[in-house]
Tab-separated table of C-alpha atoms and ligand atoms in Angstrom:
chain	number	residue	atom	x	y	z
A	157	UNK	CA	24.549	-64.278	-9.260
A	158	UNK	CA	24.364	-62.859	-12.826
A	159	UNK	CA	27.007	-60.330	-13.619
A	160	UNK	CA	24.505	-57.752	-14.846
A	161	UNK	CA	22.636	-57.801	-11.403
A	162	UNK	CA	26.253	-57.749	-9.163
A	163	UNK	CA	26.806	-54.559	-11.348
A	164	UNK	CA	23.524	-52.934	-11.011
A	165	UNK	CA	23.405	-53.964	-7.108
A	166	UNK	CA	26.395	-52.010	-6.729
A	167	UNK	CA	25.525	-48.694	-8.979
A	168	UNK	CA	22.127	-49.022	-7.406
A	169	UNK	CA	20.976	-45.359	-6.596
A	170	UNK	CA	18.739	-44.284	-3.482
A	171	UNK	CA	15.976	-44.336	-5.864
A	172	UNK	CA	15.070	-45.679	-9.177
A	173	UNK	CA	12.300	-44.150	-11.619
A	174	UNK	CA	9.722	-46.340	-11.849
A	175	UNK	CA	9.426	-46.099	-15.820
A	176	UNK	CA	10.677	-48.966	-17.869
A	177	UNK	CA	13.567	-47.728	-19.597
A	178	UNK	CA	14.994	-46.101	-16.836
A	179	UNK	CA	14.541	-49.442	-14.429
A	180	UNK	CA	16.015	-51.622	-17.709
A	181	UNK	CA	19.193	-49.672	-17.933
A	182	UNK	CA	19.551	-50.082	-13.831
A	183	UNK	CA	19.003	-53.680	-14.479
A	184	UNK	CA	21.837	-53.833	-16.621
A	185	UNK	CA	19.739	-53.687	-20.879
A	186	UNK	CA	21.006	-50.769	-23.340
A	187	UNK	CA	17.402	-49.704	-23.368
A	188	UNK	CA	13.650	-50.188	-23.481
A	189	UNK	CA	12.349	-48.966	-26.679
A	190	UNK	CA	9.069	-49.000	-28.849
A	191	UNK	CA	7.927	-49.001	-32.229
A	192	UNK	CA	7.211	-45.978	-33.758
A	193	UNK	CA	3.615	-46.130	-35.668
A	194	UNK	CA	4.120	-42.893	-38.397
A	195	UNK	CA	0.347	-42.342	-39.376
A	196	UNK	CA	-0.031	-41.449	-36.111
A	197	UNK	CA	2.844	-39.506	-34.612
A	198	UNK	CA	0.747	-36.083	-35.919
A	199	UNK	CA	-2.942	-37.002	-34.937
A	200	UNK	CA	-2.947	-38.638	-31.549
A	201	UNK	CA	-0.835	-36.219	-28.923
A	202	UNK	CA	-1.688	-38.626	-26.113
A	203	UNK	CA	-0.349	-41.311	-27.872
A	204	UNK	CA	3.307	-39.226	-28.610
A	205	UNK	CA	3.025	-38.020	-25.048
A	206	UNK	CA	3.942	-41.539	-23.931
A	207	UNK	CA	6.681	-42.019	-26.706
A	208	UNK	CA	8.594	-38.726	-26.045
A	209	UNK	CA	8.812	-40.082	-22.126
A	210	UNK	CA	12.071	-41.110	-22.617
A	211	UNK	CA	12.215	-42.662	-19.003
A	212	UNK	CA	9.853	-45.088	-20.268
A	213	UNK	CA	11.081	-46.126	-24.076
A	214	UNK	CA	14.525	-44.933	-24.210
A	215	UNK	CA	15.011	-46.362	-27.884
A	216	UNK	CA	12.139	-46.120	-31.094
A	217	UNK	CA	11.833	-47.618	-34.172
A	218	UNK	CA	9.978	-46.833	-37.280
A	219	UNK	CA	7.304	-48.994	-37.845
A	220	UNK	CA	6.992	-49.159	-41.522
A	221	UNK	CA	9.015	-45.891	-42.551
A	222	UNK	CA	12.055	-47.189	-43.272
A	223	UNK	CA	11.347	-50.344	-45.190
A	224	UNK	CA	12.195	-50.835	-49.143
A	225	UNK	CA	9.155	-49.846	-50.474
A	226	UNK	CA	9.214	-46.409	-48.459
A	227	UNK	CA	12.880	-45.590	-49.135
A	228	UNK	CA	13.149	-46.846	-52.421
A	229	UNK	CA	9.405	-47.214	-53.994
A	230	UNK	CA	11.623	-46.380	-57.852
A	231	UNK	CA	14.833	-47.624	-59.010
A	232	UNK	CA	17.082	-45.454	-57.718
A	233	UNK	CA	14.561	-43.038	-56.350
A	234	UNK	CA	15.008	-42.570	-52.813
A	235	UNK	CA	12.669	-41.162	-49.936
A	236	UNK	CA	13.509	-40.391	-46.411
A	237	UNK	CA	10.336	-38.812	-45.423
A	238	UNK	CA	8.762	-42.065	-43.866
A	239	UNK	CA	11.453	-42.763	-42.241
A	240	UNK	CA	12.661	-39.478	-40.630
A	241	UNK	CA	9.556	-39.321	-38.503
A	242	UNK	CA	10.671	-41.868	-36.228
A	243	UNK	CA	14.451	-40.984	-36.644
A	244	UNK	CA	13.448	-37.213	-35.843
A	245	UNK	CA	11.291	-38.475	-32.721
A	246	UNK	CA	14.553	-40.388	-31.538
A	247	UNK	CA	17.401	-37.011	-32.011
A	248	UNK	CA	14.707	-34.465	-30.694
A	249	UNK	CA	14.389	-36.644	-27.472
A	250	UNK	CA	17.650	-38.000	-27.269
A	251	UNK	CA	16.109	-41.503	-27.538
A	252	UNK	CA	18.335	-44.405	-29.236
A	253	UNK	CA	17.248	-45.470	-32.676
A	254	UNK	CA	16.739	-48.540	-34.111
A	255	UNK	CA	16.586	-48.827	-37.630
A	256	UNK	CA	14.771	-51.283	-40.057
A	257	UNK	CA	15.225	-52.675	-42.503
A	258	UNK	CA	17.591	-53.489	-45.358
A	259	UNK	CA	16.772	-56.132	-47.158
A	260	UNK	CA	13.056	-58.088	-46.658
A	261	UNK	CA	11.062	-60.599	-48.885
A	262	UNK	CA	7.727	-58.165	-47.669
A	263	UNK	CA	6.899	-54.828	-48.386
A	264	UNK	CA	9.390	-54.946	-51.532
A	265	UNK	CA	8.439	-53.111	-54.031
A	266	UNK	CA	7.472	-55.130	-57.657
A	267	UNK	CA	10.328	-53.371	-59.594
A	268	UNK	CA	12.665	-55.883	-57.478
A	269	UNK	CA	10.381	-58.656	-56.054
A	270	UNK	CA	8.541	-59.398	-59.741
A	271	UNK	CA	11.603	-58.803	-61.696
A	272	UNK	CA	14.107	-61.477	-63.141
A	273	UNK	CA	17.610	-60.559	-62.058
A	274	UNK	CA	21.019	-61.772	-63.117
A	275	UNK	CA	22.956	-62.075	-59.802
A	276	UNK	CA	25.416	-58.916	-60.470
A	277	UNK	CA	22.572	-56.893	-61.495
A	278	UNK	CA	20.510	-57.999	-58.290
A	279	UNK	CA	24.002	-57.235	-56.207
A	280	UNK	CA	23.913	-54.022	-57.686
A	281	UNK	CA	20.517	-53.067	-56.535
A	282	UNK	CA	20.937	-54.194	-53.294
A	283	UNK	CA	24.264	-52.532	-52.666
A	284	UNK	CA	22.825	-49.450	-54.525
A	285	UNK	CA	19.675	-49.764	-51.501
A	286	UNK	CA	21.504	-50.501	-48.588
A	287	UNK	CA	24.258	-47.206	-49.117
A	288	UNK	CA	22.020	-44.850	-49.983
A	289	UNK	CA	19.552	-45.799	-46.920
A	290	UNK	CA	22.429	-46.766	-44.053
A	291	UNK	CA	24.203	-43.387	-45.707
A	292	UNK	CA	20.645	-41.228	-45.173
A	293	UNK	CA	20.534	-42.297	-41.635
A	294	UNK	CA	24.579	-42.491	-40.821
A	295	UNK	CA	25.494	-41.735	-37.194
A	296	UNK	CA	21.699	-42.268	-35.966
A	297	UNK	CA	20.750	-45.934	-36.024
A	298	UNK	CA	22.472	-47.810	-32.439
A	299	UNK	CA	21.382	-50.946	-34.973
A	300	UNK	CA	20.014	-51.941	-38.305
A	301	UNK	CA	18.288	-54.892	-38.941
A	302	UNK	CA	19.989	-55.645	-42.501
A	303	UNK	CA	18.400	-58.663	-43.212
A	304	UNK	CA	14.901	-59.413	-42.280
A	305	UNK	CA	12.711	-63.066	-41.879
A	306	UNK	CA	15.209	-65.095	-44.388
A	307	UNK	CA	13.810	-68.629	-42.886
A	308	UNK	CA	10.317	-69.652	-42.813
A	309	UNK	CA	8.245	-71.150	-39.899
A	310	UNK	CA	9.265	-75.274	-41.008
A	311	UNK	CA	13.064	-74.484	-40.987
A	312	UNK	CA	13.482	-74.007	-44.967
A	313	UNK	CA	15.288	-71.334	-46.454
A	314	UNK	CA	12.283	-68.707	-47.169
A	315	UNK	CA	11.434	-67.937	-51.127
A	316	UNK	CA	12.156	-64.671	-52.351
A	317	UNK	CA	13.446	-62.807	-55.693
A	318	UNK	CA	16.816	-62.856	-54.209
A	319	UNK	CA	17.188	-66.370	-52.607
A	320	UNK	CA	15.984	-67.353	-55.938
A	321	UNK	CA	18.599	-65.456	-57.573
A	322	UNK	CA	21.520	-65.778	-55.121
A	323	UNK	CA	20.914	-68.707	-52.902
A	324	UNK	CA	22.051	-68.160	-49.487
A	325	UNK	CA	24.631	-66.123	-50.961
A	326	UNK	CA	22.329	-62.910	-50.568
A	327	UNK	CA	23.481	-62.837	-46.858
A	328	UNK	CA	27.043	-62.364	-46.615
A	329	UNK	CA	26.214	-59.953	-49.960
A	330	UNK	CA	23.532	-57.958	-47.611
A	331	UNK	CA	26.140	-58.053	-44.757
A	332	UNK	CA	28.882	-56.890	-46.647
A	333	UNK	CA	27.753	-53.690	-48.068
A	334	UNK	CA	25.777	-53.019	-44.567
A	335	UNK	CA	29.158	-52.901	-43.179
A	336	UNK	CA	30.529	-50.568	-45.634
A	337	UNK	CA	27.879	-48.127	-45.988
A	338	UNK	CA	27.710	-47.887	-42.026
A	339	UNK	CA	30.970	-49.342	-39.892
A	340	UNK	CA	29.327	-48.557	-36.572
A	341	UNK	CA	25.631	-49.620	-36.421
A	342	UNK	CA	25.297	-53.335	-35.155
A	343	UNK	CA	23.989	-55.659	-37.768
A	344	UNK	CA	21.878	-57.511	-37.247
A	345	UNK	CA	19.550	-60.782	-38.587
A	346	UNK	CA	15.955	-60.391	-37.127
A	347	UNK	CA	13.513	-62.822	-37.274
A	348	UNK	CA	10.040	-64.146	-35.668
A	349	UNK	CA	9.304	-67.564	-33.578
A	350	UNK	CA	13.292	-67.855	-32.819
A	351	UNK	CA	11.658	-68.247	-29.012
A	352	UNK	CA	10.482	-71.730	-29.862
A	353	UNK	CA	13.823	-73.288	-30.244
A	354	UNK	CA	13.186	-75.325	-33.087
A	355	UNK	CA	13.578	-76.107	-36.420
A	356	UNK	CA	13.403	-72.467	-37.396
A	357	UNK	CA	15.865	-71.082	-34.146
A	358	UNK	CA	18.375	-74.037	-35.728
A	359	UNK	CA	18.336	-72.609	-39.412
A	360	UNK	CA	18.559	-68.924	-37.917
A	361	UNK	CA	21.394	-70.125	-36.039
A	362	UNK	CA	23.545	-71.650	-39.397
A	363	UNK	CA	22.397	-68.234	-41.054
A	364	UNK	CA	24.485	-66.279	-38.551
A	365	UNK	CA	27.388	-69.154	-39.436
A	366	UNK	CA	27.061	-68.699	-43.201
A	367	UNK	CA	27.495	-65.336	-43.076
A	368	UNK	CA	30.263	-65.557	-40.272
A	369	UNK	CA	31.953	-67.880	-42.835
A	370	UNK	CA	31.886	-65.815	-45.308
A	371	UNK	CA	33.838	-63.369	-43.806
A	372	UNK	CA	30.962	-61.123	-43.543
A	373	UNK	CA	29.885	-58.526	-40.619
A	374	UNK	CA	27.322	-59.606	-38.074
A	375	UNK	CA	26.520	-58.148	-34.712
A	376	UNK	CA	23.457	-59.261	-33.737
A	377	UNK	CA	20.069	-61.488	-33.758
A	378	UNK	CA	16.649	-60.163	-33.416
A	379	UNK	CA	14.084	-62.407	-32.054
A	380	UNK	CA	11.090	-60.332	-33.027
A	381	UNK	CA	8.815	-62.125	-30.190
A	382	UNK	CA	5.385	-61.906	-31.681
A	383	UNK	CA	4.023	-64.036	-29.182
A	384	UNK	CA	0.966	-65.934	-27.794
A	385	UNK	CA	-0.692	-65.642	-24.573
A	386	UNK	CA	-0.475	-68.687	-22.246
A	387	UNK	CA	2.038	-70.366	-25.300
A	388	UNK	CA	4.839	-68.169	-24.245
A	389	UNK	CA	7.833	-70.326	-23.524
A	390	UNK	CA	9.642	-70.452	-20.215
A	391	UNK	CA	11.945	-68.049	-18.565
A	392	UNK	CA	14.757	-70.407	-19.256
A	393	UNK	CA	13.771	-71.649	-22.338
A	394	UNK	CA	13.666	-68.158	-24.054
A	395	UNK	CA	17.124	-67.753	-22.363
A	396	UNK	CA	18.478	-71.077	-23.518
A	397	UNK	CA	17.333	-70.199	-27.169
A	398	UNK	CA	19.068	-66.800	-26.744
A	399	UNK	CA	22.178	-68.119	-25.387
A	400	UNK	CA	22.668	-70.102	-28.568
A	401	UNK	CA	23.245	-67.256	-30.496
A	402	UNK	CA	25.810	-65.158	-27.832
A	403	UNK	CA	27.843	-68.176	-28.208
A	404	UNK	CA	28.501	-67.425	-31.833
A	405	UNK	CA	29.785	-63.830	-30.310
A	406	UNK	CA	26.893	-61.824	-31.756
A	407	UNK	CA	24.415	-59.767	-29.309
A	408	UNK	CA	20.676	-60.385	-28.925
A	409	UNK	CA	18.123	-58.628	-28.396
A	410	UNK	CA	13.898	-58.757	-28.155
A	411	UNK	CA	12.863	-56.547	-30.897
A	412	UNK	CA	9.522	-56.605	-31.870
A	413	UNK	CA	7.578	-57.573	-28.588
A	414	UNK	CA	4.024	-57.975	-28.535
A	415	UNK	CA	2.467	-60.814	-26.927
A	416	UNK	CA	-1.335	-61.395	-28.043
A	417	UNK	CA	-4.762	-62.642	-27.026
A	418	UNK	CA	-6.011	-65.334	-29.039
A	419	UNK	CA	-9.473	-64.225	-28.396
A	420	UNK	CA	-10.910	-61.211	-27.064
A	421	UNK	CA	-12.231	-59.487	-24.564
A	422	UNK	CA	-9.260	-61.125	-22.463
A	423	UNK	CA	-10.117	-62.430	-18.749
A	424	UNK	CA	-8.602	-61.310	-15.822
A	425	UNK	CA	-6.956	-64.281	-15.640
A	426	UNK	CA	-5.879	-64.144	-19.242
A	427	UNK	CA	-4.444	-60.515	-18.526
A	428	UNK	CA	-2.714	-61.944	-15.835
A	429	UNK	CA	-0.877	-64.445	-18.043
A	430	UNK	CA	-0.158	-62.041	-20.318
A	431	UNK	CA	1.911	-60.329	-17.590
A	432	UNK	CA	3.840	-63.516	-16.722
A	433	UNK	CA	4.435	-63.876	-20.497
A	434	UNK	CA	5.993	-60.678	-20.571
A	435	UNK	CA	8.098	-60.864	-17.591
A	436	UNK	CA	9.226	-64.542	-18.686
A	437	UNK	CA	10.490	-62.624	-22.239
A	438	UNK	CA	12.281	-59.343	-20.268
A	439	UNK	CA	13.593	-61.852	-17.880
A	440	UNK	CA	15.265	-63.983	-20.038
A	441	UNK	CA	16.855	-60.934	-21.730
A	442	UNK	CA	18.211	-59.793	-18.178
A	443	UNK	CA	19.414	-63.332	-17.539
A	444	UNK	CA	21.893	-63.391	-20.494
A	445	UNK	CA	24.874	-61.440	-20.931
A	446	UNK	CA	24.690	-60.719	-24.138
A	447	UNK	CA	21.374	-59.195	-24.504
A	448	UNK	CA	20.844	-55.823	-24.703
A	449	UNK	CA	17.670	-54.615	-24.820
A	450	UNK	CA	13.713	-55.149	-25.394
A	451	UNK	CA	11.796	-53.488	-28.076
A	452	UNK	CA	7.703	-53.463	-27.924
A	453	UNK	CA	5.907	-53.463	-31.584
A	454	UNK	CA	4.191	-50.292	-30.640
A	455	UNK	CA	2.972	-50.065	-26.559
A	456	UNK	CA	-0.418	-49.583	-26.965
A	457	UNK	CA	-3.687	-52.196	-27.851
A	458	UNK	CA	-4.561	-48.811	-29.875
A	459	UNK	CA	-2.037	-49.116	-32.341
A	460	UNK	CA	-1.046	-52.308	-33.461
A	461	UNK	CA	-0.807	-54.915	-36.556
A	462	UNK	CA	-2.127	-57.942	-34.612
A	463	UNK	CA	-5.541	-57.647	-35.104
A	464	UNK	CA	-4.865	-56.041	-38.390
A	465	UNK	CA	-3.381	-59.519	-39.662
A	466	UNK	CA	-4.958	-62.233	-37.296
A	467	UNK	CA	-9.025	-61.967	-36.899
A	468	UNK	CA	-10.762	-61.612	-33.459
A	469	UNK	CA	-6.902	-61.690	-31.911
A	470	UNK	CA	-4.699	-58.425	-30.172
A	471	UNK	CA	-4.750	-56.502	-27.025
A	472	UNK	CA	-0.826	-57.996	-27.861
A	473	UNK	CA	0.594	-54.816	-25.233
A	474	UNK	CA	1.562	-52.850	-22.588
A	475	UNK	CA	-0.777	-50.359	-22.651
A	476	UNK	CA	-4.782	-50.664	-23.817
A	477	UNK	CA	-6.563	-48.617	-26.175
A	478	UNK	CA	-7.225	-45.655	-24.009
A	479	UNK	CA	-3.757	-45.825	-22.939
A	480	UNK	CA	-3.426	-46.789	-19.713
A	481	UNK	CA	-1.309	-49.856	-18.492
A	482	UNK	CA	-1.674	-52.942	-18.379
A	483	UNK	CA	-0.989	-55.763	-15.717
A	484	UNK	CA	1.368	-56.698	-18.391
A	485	UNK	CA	2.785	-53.300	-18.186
A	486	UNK	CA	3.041	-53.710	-13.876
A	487	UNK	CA	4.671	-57.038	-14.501
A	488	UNK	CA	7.209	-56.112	-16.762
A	489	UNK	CA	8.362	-53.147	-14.712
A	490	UNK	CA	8.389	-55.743	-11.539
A	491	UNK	CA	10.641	-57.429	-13.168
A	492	UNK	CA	12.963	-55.000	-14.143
A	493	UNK	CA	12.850	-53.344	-10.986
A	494	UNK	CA	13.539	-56.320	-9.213
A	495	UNK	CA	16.890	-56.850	-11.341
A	496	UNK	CA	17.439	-52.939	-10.965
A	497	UNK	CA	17.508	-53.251	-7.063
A	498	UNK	CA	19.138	-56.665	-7.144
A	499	UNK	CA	16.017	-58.700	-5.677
A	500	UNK	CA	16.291	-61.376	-7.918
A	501	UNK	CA	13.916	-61.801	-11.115
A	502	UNK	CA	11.383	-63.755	-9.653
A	503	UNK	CA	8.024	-64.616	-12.294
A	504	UNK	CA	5.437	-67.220	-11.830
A	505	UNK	CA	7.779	-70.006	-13.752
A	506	UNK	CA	11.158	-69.275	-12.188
A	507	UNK	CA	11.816	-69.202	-8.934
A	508	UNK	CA	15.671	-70.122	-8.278
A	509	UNK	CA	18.169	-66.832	-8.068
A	510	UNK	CA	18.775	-65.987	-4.669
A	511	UNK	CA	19.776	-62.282	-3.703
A	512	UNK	CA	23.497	-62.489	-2.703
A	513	UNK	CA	23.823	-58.747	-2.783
A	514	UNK	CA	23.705	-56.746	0.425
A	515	UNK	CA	23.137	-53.210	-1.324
A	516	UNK	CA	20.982	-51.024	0.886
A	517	UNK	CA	16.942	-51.424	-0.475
A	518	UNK	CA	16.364	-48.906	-3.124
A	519	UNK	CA	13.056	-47.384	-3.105
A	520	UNK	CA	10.998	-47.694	-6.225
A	521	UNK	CA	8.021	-44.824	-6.250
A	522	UNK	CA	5.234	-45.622	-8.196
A	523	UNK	CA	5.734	-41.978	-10.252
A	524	UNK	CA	3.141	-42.448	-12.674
A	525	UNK	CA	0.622	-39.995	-14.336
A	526	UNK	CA	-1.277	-42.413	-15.973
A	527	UNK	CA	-4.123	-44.273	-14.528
A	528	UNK	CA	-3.354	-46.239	-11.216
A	529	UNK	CA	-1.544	-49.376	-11.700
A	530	UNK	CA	-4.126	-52.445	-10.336
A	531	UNK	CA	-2.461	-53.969	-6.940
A	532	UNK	CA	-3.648	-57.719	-6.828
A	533	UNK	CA	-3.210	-59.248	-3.897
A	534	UNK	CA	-5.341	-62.301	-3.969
A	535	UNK	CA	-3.414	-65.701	-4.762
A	536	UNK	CA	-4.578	-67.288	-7.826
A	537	UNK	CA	-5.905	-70.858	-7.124
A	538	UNK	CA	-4.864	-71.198	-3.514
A	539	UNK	CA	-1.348	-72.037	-4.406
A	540	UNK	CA	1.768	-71.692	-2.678
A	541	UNK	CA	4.858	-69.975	-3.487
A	542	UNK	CA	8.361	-71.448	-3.201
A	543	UNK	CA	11.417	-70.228	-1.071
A	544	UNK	CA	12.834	-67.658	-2.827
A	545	UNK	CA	9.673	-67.107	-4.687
A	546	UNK	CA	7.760	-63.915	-5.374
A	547	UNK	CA	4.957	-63.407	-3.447
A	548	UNK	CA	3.447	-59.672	-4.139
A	549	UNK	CA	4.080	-56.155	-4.788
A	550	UNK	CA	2.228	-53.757	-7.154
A	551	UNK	CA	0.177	-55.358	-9.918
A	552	UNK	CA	1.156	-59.450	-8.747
A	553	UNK	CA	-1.280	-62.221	-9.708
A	554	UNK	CA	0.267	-64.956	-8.382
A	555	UNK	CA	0.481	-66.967	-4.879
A	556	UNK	CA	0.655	-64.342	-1.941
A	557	UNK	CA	1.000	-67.226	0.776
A	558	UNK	CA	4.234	-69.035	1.106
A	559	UNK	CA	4.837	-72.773	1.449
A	560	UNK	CA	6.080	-73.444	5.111
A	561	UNK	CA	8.466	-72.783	6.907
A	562	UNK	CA	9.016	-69.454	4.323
A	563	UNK	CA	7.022	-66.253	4.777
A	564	UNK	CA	6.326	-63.391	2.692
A	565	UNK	CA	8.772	-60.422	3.163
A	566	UNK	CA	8.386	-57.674	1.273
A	567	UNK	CA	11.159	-55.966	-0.157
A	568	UNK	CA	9.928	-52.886	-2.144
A	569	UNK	CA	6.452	-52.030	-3.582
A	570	UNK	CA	6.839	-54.421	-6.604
A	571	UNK	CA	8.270	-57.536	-5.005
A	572	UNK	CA	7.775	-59.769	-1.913
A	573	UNK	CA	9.619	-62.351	-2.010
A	574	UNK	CA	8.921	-65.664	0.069
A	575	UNK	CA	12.036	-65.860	2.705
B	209	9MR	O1	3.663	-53.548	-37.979
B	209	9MR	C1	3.869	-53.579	-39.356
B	209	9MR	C2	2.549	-53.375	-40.081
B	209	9MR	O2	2.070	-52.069	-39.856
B	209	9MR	C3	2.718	-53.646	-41.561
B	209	9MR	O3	1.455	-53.589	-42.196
B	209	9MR	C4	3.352	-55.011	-41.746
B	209	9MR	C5	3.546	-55.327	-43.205
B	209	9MR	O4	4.273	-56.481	-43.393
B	209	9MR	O5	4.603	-55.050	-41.081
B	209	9MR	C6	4.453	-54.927	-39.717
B	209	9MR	O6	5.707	-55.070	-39.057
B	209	9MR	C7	6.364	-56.316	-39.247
B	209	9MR	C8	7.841	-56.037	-39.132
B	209	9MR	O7	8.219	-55.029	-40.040
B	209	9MR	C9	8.648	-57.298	-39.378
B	209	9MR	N1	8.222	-58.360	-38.502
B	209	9MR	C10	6.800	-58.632	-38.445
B	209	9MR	C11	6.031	-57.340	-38.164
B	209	9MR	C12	4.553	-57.636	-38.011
B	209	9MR	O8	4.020	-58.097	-39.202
C-alpha cells in the first residue's frame, strides 16, 4: 500500500469534509488549489464565494497577474497591482499561493521579446525581473514557476528572444537568480502535454538535468494538464510520466488542470468521461510520492481560456457556468475521499490497490451548499466490475454489478467497492 494512504489511514478523523482541499490534504497532497481569474474577482461574488472556501481550493494562483507583461510592461517599471489580487485573496484567507511566472516566451512584453540583446545585457534584464518580482511577493509564494513552456509540442527546444540569445543557457541563468531573490519558494519548470510521455516529457526531463548540471536550483516540475476528454492518458501512465521526474529528486505537481470537450454541448456520457479523466489525473498525483498537489485553471466552465483559444471546445471544469458541479467535480472528490479514508483509489481504468488498512470507516457527509451532486447508479453498457473494483457511491458512472463471485459492498457514500 502507498505510503501516503498508510499515513492518512492512520490520521484518518471520525469525519472528513467533503470539499476537495480538505479530502486532498487527508489523502496525503499539500493542497487543492485554483486559478485565480483577476477581471473577475470584483464583479462576480458568486464566483469569489467558491474561491474564498478554503475547504475546497486551499491554494490560488493568479491567472494572468503576475506574468512579465503585468509586472514589468517598461524597462524597469514595475507593477504589482495585477498580481496582488490573487496574492491578497490567498493571505486574507489563509490559502497557499502559487505564483507565476518568471520567465515565458508569451505574454512578454516587445521591449524584451522584439529586441536584440547581447547575452550580459539580456542576463541583466532577466535578473533585474526575476528580483524585483520574487522580492515583491517574498514570504508568500509556497512555489514559483520560474521558467515557463521552454520545449515545444515535437520535442525541440522552443524559439524565443532568449533561447536565441542564450541557448539553453537561459535556464540555469533563470534558476540561479530565482534562487537568490527567493531561497524558500520551490522552483519550479512548468510545462503543458508532459502527460503524454513523449518526445516533449523526454526534452522536459534533460531540461531539469541541464539545469541540475549546472549547479543551478530546481524544486519542481509542473505538468500544466490542459487536457482532452476521452484522450486523457491512464492512471498509470500519468503516474509513470510523473515518476520520471521524482527520480531526478525534484517534486511534481498538476498545475494548470482543465480537461476539455472537444465539442459542445457535452453528452452525458461525455460528462461522464470527463469525470474518469479527472480522477485518472488526481489519482496519479496521489499514487506518487513526490507529488504534492493539483491545481485547476480556474473551476468553473464560466471562466476559462479554452474556448477563448480553441473554437466550439471548453466546459474544460469542475464546475459549469452557473456554478454548480460537475460529475467531474463528484468524481474527483470520490477519489480523494477514497485515498482520504484509505479505500483504495479505484477509477474506471485502475482497478488493482487493495485496502490493507483496518482504520475504522470514516464518514464522508455530502456538506454541500451548492446544487445536489447527481447520484448515478445505472452501469454504463452492462459491464462488469472487477474484484477490488469500484462499483458506486455519489456521482459514479461506471459498472454497479460485479463480476462473480464479488459483490458490491459499499463502503461510504462515494465508493462501493466490488469485494
Ligand atoms: O488562462 C490564461 C489566459 O487568460 C491568457 O489569455 C493566456 C495568454 O497566453 O494565458 C492563459 O494561461 C496560460 C498559462 O499562463 C500558461 N499555460 C497555458 C495557459 C493557457 O493558455
Amino acid at each position: 500500500m502507498h505510503t501516503k494512504a498508510i499515513l492518512t489511514a492512520l490520521l484518518a478523523p471520525a469525519v472528513v469534509s467533503a470539499q476537495l482541499h480538505d479530502l486532498a490534504v487527508r489523502a496525503g497532497l499539500k493542497y487543492f488549489g485554483t486559478a485565480v481569474r483577476e477581471g473577475s474577482t470584483s464583479s462576480d461574488a458568486a464566483y469569489m464565494a467558491i474561491i474564498n472556501n478554503k475547504s475546497e481550493f486551499g491554494s490560488v494562483v493568479p491567472e494572468n497577474g503576475q506574468k512579465w507583461e503585468s509586472t514589468e510592461p517598461s524597462r524597469g517599471s514595475f507593477s504589482y497591482t495585477q498580481g496582488d489580487i490573487t496574492a491578497n485573496i490567498a493571505k486574507k484567507n489563509g490559502q497557499s499561493l502559487r505564483c507565476h511566472t518568471l520567465v515565458w516566451h508569451s505574454q512578454l512584453p516587445s521591449w524584451v521579446s522584439s529586441a536584440t540583446w547581447t547575452r550580459a545585457n539580456l542576463q541583466a534584464v532577466i535578473e533585474t525581473h526575476v528580483t524585483n518580482v520574487m522580492g515583491h511577493y517574498l514570504g508568500q509564494c509556497y512555489a514559483w514557476d520560474v521558467l515557463n513552456e521552454a520545449v515545444n509540442d515535437d520535442g525541440a527546444w522552443r524559439d524565443s528572444v532568449f533561447l536565441r540569445t542564450f541557448g539553453t543557457d537561459y535556464f540555469a541563468i533563470a534558476f540561479a537568480a530565482a534562487k537568490k531573490a527567493d531561497p524558500v519558494s520551490k522552483l519550479y519548470y512548468n510545462d503543458y502535454n508532459l502527460e503524454y510521455n513523449g518526445a516533449k516529457t523526454s526534452k522536459a526531463f534533460e531540461l531539469v538535468q541541464i539545469v541540475q548540471a549546472a549547479g543551478a536550483p530546481i524544486n519542481g516540475v509542473g505538468f500544466q494538464a490542459h487536457l482532452i476528454v476521452g484522450g486523457t492518458p491512464s492512471r498509470s501512465s500519468l503516474a509513470t510520466a510523473l515518476r520520471r521526474f521524482t527520480a531526478l529528486g525534484v517534486e511534481v505537481a498538476y498545475t494548470e488542470l482543465d480537461i476539455r470537450h472537444s465539442s459542445l454541448p457535452a453528452s452525458a456520457a461525455a460528462l461522464a468521461t470527463q469525470g474518469n479523466d479527472f480522477a485518472n489525473v488526481v489519482g496519479s498525483c496521489l499514487d506518487v510520492a513526490g507529488c504534492v498537489g493539483v491545481t485547476v485553471w480556474s473551476y468553473t466552465d464560466k471562466y476559462s481560456w479554452v474556448p477563448e483559444t480553441f473554437s466550439g471546445a471548453g466546459d474544460a471544469l469542475l464546475y459549469d457556468k452557473n456554478l454548480a458541479k460537475k460529475a467531474a467535480w463528484t468524481s474527483v472528490s470520490s477519489v480523494l475521499a477514497a485515498a482520504a479514508t484509505g479505500a483504495p483509489a479505484t477509477t474506471l481504468s485502475t482497478s488493482t490497490r487493495v485496502a490493507t488498512t483496518t482504520a475504522a470507516p470514516v464518514q464522508v457527509p455530502t456538506s454541500t451548499t451548492a446544487a445536489p451532486v447527481p447520484t448515478t447508479t445505472a452501469p454504463s453498457g452492462g459491464a462488469e466490475a472487477a474484484h477490488w473494483a469500484q462499483c458506486g457511491g455519489n456521482g459514479w458512472a461506471g459498472a454497479t454489478k460485479c463480476q462473480s463471485p464479488w459483490t458490491c459492498k459499499v463502503s461510504n457514500a462515494w465508493y462501493s467497492q466490488c469485494l
